[in-house]
Structures are given as C-alpha cells and as structure tokens.
Coordinates of C-alpha atoms and ligand atoms in Angstrom, one line a residue:
X74 CA -101.0 10.9 -78.7
X75 CA -101.9 14.5 -79.5
X76 CA -105.3 15.6 -80.9
X77 CA -106.9 18.8 -82.2
X78 CA -110.6 19.4 -81.4
X79 CA -112.1 22.3 -83.3
X80 CA -115.2 23.6 -81.6
X81 CA -113.6 22.2 -78.4
X82 CA -115.4 24.6 -76.1
X83 CA -118.8 23.6 -77.5
X84 CA -121.3 21.0 -76.2
X85 CA -120.0 18.0 -78.1
X86 CA -116.5 19.3 -78.7
X87 CA -115.9 19.7 -75.0
X88 CA -117.1 16.1 -74.4
X89 CA -114.6 14.9 -77.0
X90 CA -111.8 16.8 -75.3
X91 CA -112.8 15.3 -72.0
X92 CA -112.8 11.7 -73.3
X93 CA -109.4 12.2 -75.1
X94 CA -107.8 13.6 -71.9
X95 CA -109.3 10.7 -69.9
X96 CA -107.6 8.3 -72.3
X97 CA -104.3 9.9 -71.5
X98 CA -103.8 12.0 -74.7
X99 CA -102.8 15.6 -75.2
X100 CA -105.4 17.9 -76.7
X101 CA -105.4 21.3 -78.3
X102 CA -108.9 22.7 -78.3
X103 CA -109.7 25.5 -80.8
X104 CA -112.7 27.7 -80.5
X105 CA -113.7 31.3 -81.3
X106 CA -116.2 31.1 -78.4
X107 CA -119.1 32.4 -80.5
X108 CA -121.3 29.6 -79.5
X109 CA -118.8 27.6 -77.5
X110 CA -118.2 28.5 -73.8
X111 CA -114.9 28.6 -71.9
X112 CA -116.7 27.3 -68.8
X113 CA -117.1 23.9 -70.6
X114 CA -113.3 23.6 -70.7
X115 CA -112.3 25.4 -67.5
X116 CA -112.4 22.3 -65.3
X117 CA -110.5 20.3 -67.9
X118 CA -107.9 23.0 -68.4
X119 CA -106.4 22.4 -64.9
X120 CA -105.0 19.3 -66.6
X121 CA -101.7 20.4 -68.1
X122 CA -102.3 18.2 -71.2
X123 CA -105.0 20.6 -72.6
X124 CA -104.0 23.6 -74.7
X125 CA -106.4 26.2 -76.0
X126 CA -106.3 28.4 -79.1
X127 CA -109.0 31.1 -79.3
X128 CA -109.4 31.5 -83.0
X129 CA -111.8 31.2 -85.9
X130 CA -111.0 28.0 -87.8
X131 CA -112.0 29.7 -91.1
X132 CA -108.5 31.4 -90.7
X133 CA -105.3 29.4 -91.2
X134 CA -104.7 27.1 -88.2
X135 CA -101.1 27.1 -87.0
X136 CA -100.2 24.3 -84.6
X137 CA -96.6 23.3 -83.9
X138 CA -95.6 19.7 -83.3
X139 CA -97.1 16.3 -83.9
X140 CA -100.8 15.8 -84.4
X141 CA -102.3 12.3 -84.7
X142 CA -106.0 13.2 -85.2
X143 CA -108.3 16.2 -85.9
X144 CA -111.9 16.1 -84.6
X145 CA -113.7 18.9 -86.6
X146 CA -116.6 20.0 -84.4
X147 CA -116.6 23.7 -84.9
X148 CA -120.0 25.1 -86.1
X149 CA -123.1 26.7 -84.7
X150 CA -125.3 23.6 -84.4
X151 CA -128.6 24.6 -82.8
X152 CA -131.2 25.9 -85.3
X153 CA -131.5 29.1 -83.2
X154 CA -127.7 29.7 -83.5
X155 CA -127.3 28.9 -87.2
X156 CA -130.4 31.0 -88.1
X157 CA -128.8 33.9 -86.2
X158 CA -125.3 33.3 -87.7
X159 CA -126.0 32.2 -91.2
X160 CA -122.9 33.5 -92.9
X161 CA -120.6 32.2 -90.1
X162 CA -122.3 28.8 -90.4
X163 CA -121.7 28.6 -94.1
X164 CA -118.1 29.8 -93.7
X165 CA -117.2 27.4 -90.9
X166 CA -118.7 24.4 -92.8
X167 CA -116.8 25.4 -96.0
X168 CA -113.7 27.4 -95.2
X169 CA -113.3 26.0 -91.7
X170 CA -113.5 22.4 -92.9
X171 CA -110.9 23.3 -95.6
X172 CA -108.5 24.6 -93.0
X173 CA -109.1 21.7 -90.6
X174 CA -108.6 19.2 -93.5
X175 CA -105.4 21.1 -94.6
X176 CA -104.1 20.8 -91.0
X177 CA -104.8 17.1 -90.9
X178 CA -103.1 16.6 -94.3
X179 CA -100.0 18.6 -93.3
X180 CA -99.7 16.6 -90.1
X181 CA -100.5 13.2 -91.6
X182 CA -103.3 13.0 -89.1
X183 CA -106.7 11.1 -89.2
X184 CA -109.7 13.5 -89.6
X185 CA -113.2 13.1 -88.3
X186 CA -116.0 15.4 -89.5
X187 CA -118.9 16.1 -87.2
X188 CA -121.7 16.0 -89.8
X189 CA -125.4 16.0 -89.1
X190 CA -128.8 14.4 -89.7
X191 CA -129.7 17.7 -91.3
X192 CA -128.0 16.5 -94.5
X193 CA -131.2 14.5 -95.0
X194 CA -133.3 17.8 -94.7
X195 CA -137.0 17.2 -94.3
X196 CA -136.7 13.5 -95.2
X197 CA -138.9 11.7 -97.7
X198 CA -137.4 8.3 -96.5
X199 CA -138.0 7.1 -93.0
X200 CA -136.0 6.1 -91.0
X201 CA -133.0 7.6 -92.7
X202 CA -130.1 5.2 -93.9
X203 CA -126.8 6.6 -95.0
X204 CA -127.7 5.7 -98.6
X205 CA -130.5 8.3 -98.7
X206 CA -129.4 11.5 -100.4
X207 CA -131.7 13.8 -98.6
X208 CA -134.4 16.4 -99.2
X209 CA -132.9 19.8 -98.5
X210 CA -134.2 23.2 -99.4
X211 CA -130.9 25.0 -100.4
X212 CA -132.3 28.5 -100.2
X213 CA -134.5 28.1 -97.1
X214 CA -133.3 29.4 -93.7
X215 CA -132.0 26.0 -92.6
X216 CA -130.1 25.6 -95.9
X217 CA -127.1 27.5 -94.4
X218 CA -126.4 24.6 -92.0
X219 CA -127.6 21.7 -94.2
X220 CA -125.7 22.8 -97.3
X221 CA -122.6 23.8 -95.3
X222 CA -122.4 20.3 -93.8
X223 CA -123.2 18.7 -97.2
X224 CA -120.3 20.7 -98.7
X225 CA -118.1 19.7 -95.7
X226 CA -118.9 16.0 -96.4
X227 CA -118.0 16.4 -100.1
X228 CA -114.8 18.2 -99.3
X229 CA -113.8 15.5 -96.7
X230 CA -114.4 12.8 -99.3
X231 CA -112.4 14.8 -101.9
X232 CA -109.4 15.0 -99.5
X233 CA -109.7 11.3 -98.9
X234 CA -109.8 10.5 -102.7
X235 CA -107.3 13.0 -103.9
X236 CA -104.8 13.1 -101.0
X237 CA -105.4 9.7 -99.4
X238 CA -106.3 11.4 -96.1
X239 CA -107.7 9.0 -93.5
X240 CA -111.2 10.5 -93.0
X241 CA -114.3 9.6 -91.0
X242 CA -117.8 11.2 -91.2
X243 CA -120.2 11.1 -88.3
X244 CA -123.8 12.0 -89.2
X245 CA -124.9 13.1 -85.7
X246 CA -128.6 13.0 -84.9
X247 CA -130.3 15.0 -82.1
X248 CA -128.1 14.7 -79.0
X249 CA -128.7 16.1 -75.5
X250 CA -127.1 16.1 -72.1
X251 CA -124.9 18.1 -69.7
X252 CA -123.1 21.2 -71.1
X253 CA -125.9 22.2 -73.5
X254 CA -126.3 25.9 -73.2
X255 CA -129.5 26.8 -71.3
X256 CA -130.4 29.3 -74.0
X257 CA -129.2 27.5 -77.1
X258 CA -132.8 27.1 -78.2
X259 CA -132.9 23.3 -78.8
X260 CA -136.0 21.5 -77.6
X261 CA -134.5 19.4 -74.8
X262 CA -132.7 22.3 -73.1
X263 CA -135.6 24.7 -73.8
X264 CA -138.2 22.3 -72.2
X265 CA -136.0 21.5 -69.1
X266 CA -135.1 25.1 -68.4
X267 CA -138.7 26.2 -68.9
X268 CA -139.9 23.5 -66.6
X269 CA -137.4 24.3 -63.9
X270 CA -138.4 28.0 -64.1
X271 CA -142.1 27.1 -63.8
X272 CA -142.7 28.5 -67.3
X273 CA -144.9 27.0 -70.1
X274 CA -143.2 24.5 -72.4
X275 CA -143.0 26.1 -75.9
X276 CA -144.1 23.5 -78.4
X277 CA -143.6 24.6 -82.0
X278 CA -146.5 23.7 -84.4
X279 CA -148.8 20.9 -83.3
X280 CA -146.0 19.0 -81.6
X281 CA -146.6 15.9 -83.7
X282 CA -143.2 16.2 -85.5
X283 CA -140.8 13.6 -84.3
X284 CA -137.1 13.5 -83.3
X285 CA -135.0 10.7 -81.9
X286 CA -132.8 11.8 -78.9
X287 CA -129.4 10.4 -78.1
X288 CA -127.8 10.9 -74.7
X289 CA -124.4 12.5 -75.0
X290 CA -122.3 9.7 -73.4
X291 CA -123.7 7.2 -75.9
X292 CA -122.9 9.6 -78.7
X293 CA -119.3 10.0 -77.5
X294 CA -118.9 6.2 -77.5
X295 CA -120.1 6.2 -81.1
X296 CA -117.8 9.0 -82.2
X297 CA -114.7 7.5 -80.7
X298 CA -115.5 4.0 -82.1
X299 CA -116.0 5.6 -85.5
X300 CA -112.7 7.4 -85.2
X301 CA -110.9 4.1 -84.4
X302 CA -112.7 2.2 -87.1
X303 CA -111.6 2.0 -90.8
X304 CA -115.0 3.0 -92.2
X305 CA -114.5 6.0 -94.6
X306 CA -118.1 6.7 -95.7
X307 CA -120.6 8.5 -93.5
X308 CA -122.1 6.7 -90.5
X309 CA -125.3 7.6 -88.7
X310 CA -124.9 8.1 -85.0
X311 CA -128.1 8.6 -83.0
X312 CA -130.7 6.9 -80.9
X313 CA -133.5 5.3 -83.0
X314 CA -136.0 5.7 -80.2
X315 CA -138.4 8.1 -81.9
X316 CA -140.8 10.5 -80.0
X317 CA -143.1 13.3 -80.9
X318 CA -142.3 16.7 -79.5
X319 CA -145.5 16.5 -77.4
X320 CA -144.3 13.1 -75.9
X321 CA -141.0 14.8 -75.1
X322 CA -142.8 17.6 -73.3
X323 CA -144.6 15.0 -71.2
X324 CA -141.4 13.2 -70.3
X325 CA -139.7 16.5 -69.3
X326 CA -142.7 17.2 -67.1
X327 CA -142.3 13.8 -65.4
X328 CA -138.5 14.2 -65.1
X329 CA -138.7 17.6 -63.5
X330 CA -142.0 17.1 -61.6
X331 CA -143.1 20.5 -62.9
X332 CA -146.8 21.1 -63.5
X333 CA -146.4 23.5 -66.3
X334 CA -148.7 24.0 -69.3
X335 CA -147.9 23.7 -72.9
X336 CA -147.9 26.8 -75.1
X337 CA -147.9 26.4 -78.9
X338 CA -145.7 28.6 -81.1
X339 CA -145.4 28.8 -84.9
X340 CA -143.5 25.9 -86.5
X341 CA -140.2 27.2 -87.9
X342 CA -139.8 27.2 -91.7
X343 CA -138.6 23.8 -93.2
X344 CA -138.7 22.1 -89.7
X345 CA -138.3 18.4 -90.5
X346 CA -141.6 16.5 -89.9
X347 CA -139.9 13.3 -88.9
X348 CA -136.3 12.1 -88.0
X349 CA -135.0 8.8 -87.0
X350 CA -131.6 7.2 -87.7
X351 CA -131.3 3.8 -89.3
X352 CA -128.2 2.7 -87.3
X353 CA -127.8 -0.7 -89.0
X354 CA -124.4 0.4 -90.4
X355 CA -123.1 1.7 -87.0
X356 CA -124.2 -1.6 -85.4
X357 CA -122.4 -3.6 -88.1
X358 CA -119.2 -1.7 -88.5
X359 CA -118.8 -0.2 -85.1
X360 CA -120.6 -2.7 -82.9
X361 CA -122.2 0.3 -81.4
X362 CA -125.7 1.2 -80.3
X363 CA -127.1 3.6 -77.7
X364 CA -127.7 2.2 -74.2
X365 CA -129.2 5.1 -72.2
X366 CA -133.0 5.4 -72.3
X367 CA -134.5 8.8 -72.8
X368 CA -136.0 8.7 -69.3
X369 CA -132.5 8.1 -67.7
X370 CA -130.8 10.6 -70.0
X371 CA -133.4 13.2 -69.1
X372 CA -132.8 12.6 -65.4
X373 CA -129.1 13.2 -65.8
X374 CA -129.7 16.3 -67.9
X375 CA -132.3 17.7 -65.5
X376 CA -129.8 17.2 -62.6
X377 CA -127.2 19.2 -64.6
X378 CA -129.6 22.1 -65.3
X379 CA -130.8 22.1 -61.7
X380 CA -127.2 22.8 -60.6
X381 CA -127.0 25.9 -62.9
X382 CA -130.6 27.0 -62.6
X383 CA -129.6 29.4 -59.8
X384 CA -127.4 31.1 -62.4
X385 CA -130.2 31.2 -64.9
X386 CA -132.6 32.8 -62.4
X387 CA -129.9 35.4 -61.5
X388 CA -129.3 36.1 -65.1
X389 CA -133.0 36.7 -65.9
X390 CA -133.4 38.7 -62.7
X391 CA -130.4 40.9 -63.8
X392 CA -131.8 41.4 -67.3
X393 CA -135.2 42.3 -65.8
X394 CA -133.5 44.8 -63.5
X395 CA -134.5 43.0 -60.3
Ligands
UDP257 N1 -139.1 22.7 -80.8 C1 -140.2 22.9 -80.0 N2 -140.0 23.8 -78.9 C2 -138.8 24.4 -78.7 C3 -137.7 24.1 -79.4 C4 -137.9 23.2 -80.5 O1 -141.3 22.4 -80.2 O2 -138.8 25.2 -77.7 C5 -139.2 21.7 -81.8 C6 -138.7 22.1 -83.2 O3 -139.6 22.8 -84.0 C7 -138.3 20.8 -83.8 C8 -137.9 19.9 -82.6 O4 -138.5 20.5 -81.5 O5 -139.4 20.2 -84.4 C9 -136.4 19.7 -82.4 O6 -135.9 21.0 -82.4 P1 -134.4 21.4 -82.1 O7 -134.2 22.8 -82.2 O8 -134.0 20.7 -80.8 O9 -133.5 20.6 -83.2 P2 -133.7 20.2 -84.7 O10 -134.0 18.7 -84.6 O11 -134.9 20.9 -85.3 O12 -132.4 20.5 -85.4

C-alpha cells in the first residue's frame, strides 16, 4: 500500500515512515524542514520505496497516484518550538489539517491525526480520560498549539461526519526516544544532553509538576494499532507511569552516571501542573499498553544521544568560536 506522512522528517513522523517501510509499504514523506530534519529520513531514503516532498502542508498538497492512508504529523510539537513559531503552529493545525484531510478525501484514504494531551490544557481532572473537555487558556502562549490541535480534531470529526471520511485521532502524551532533536527544548532531551555535557539540569519551577513519559517504540505500536482499528473518536496514547520533573532529573542522572547539579529556572506560563493519560480506552479498543519502563527507555535514549554528543560538542565549540 502507499501512505503519506506529513511531518515525515520529524521525531514521530520519521518513526511512522520507518515502521510503514518495514511493513513493506511505499511512503511519501512531506515536510517543510522547519522543525523536521532530513537526517531523520536519510538512512530510510536509501530504500527506493520512500519519496520526499519538501513543502509546507498549509499549501495545496499534490500527490499523483493511489494513496491508502494519510498520517498527519506535521506541526511544531515542543513548547520551545511552538512558542517560537506561533503563527506557523496555528496555520499547520488549521490550514495544514484542512489540506491533509482534503488529500485523504480526494484519494479515498484513511486519515490519522496526531493530536495531543495539550487539548486538556492545565487539567482539572486527573488522570485525563478522553471524555474530559479540557482546561485551555485560548489567549495564553501555549494556546497556539492547544487550540490548533483542538481545531484540527474538530475539523477531522467534521470530515468524518460530512464526507464519511475514515478518520482516527491519537491524543499523544509526552513521548521520548531516539531522533529527538538535542536542542528541541523538551525535558527529556534537555536533561540528557545537559547531563552528557556535564552541565546543570535545568528544572523549571520547583520541579514538582508531573508528566508521564512514553517510549517512542511503544507509542508507534499504539499509533499503528489505532490506524488499523475502527475507533473514530479520540484515543489517548501515552504511558500512565507518572513522575515529577525532579524524579525525572534523578533518573537521568542515574542513566547517564553524570554527577551534575540541578539549576532551577522560572516555570513557563500556563505549564500544566499534572499530566497522566487514562488509557482504559486504548487498552479496551486497541488491546494496547506501553511495555518499556522509563529506566529502560532512558537507557536507549541516552545511548542515542551519546552517539551524537560528539556533534553537539563540536557545534557548541563552533558557536563559541573554539
Ligand atoms: N521542563 C524542565 N526543564 C527543561 C524543560 C522542561 O523542568 O529543561 C519542564 C517543563 O516546565 C514541563 C515539563 O518539564 O513542566 C515537560 O516539559 P516539555 O517541554 O518536555 O513538554 P510539555 O509536557 O510541557 O509539553
């Protein structure tokens, strides 16, 4: 079969591409390379079954031939990225989702939206089930991502209801693993890169806020099962194993063996105080739950960052003029 992956050069998008190729399919990855990186796809591109279109999916997407499925993963996704790219984030969630849905409709293809736990905002219900409508500040700095994804979900459901499009919505909670950008600003990559460089771990606020971290391979299993399922409404995908940011800092110190101090920084505006997925629905309709422990996932991720840490050091040396 032949699939489109928007955001195919990104962290999750490139893993989707890799899985689909491994299943024997043809894939066209689309990415404007603003936050995606060609090097995520380069090793996969040696396979003749991968095509690449460098374009912004807010513009009309022209793809010839048959398409059986569209995985819509294009969007800045790390808080640092979407705070730096607020208009692009709103545009890709709204206009980009419209174009990707239009492509799926024209091809009679199944569509999967990569949505987010950010639709729940700073949640007043804990853990978060899909039935919770969320607590989002529409005009705060994070609103650009939260509202874009909420709009994307609404548009996806409208295409399903009006046009009968086969749609799936994955509400993806914090995910980590190989291919995260070392400088993407998320907590797992920040802490690991800081530890490997012998720098202090930057804990925002008092570090008592919680997140629940899912290893990327578990997440991919969930995404592909959801795509294959017949469940139309949103499904939470994430690991319910909840930790404070301070606990994560300790686990990263253990996984790297780095004796680095903690340095507190101001808490970003509207930073959710708690987050944990209720995955009862995913267990029931997908028969899915994460298997990789945070300790094991961190070991794999540290190994990945160790391989590229030479590059990181060279890059910072270059910037510092050394
Ligand atoms: N965080 C932190 N230090 C960092 C980066 C993030 O303490 O260097 C905190 C951040 O304030 C948030 C949590 O870690 O409470 C997760 O942040 P991340 O950017 O990974 O994703 P979020 O879950 O906020 O979308």
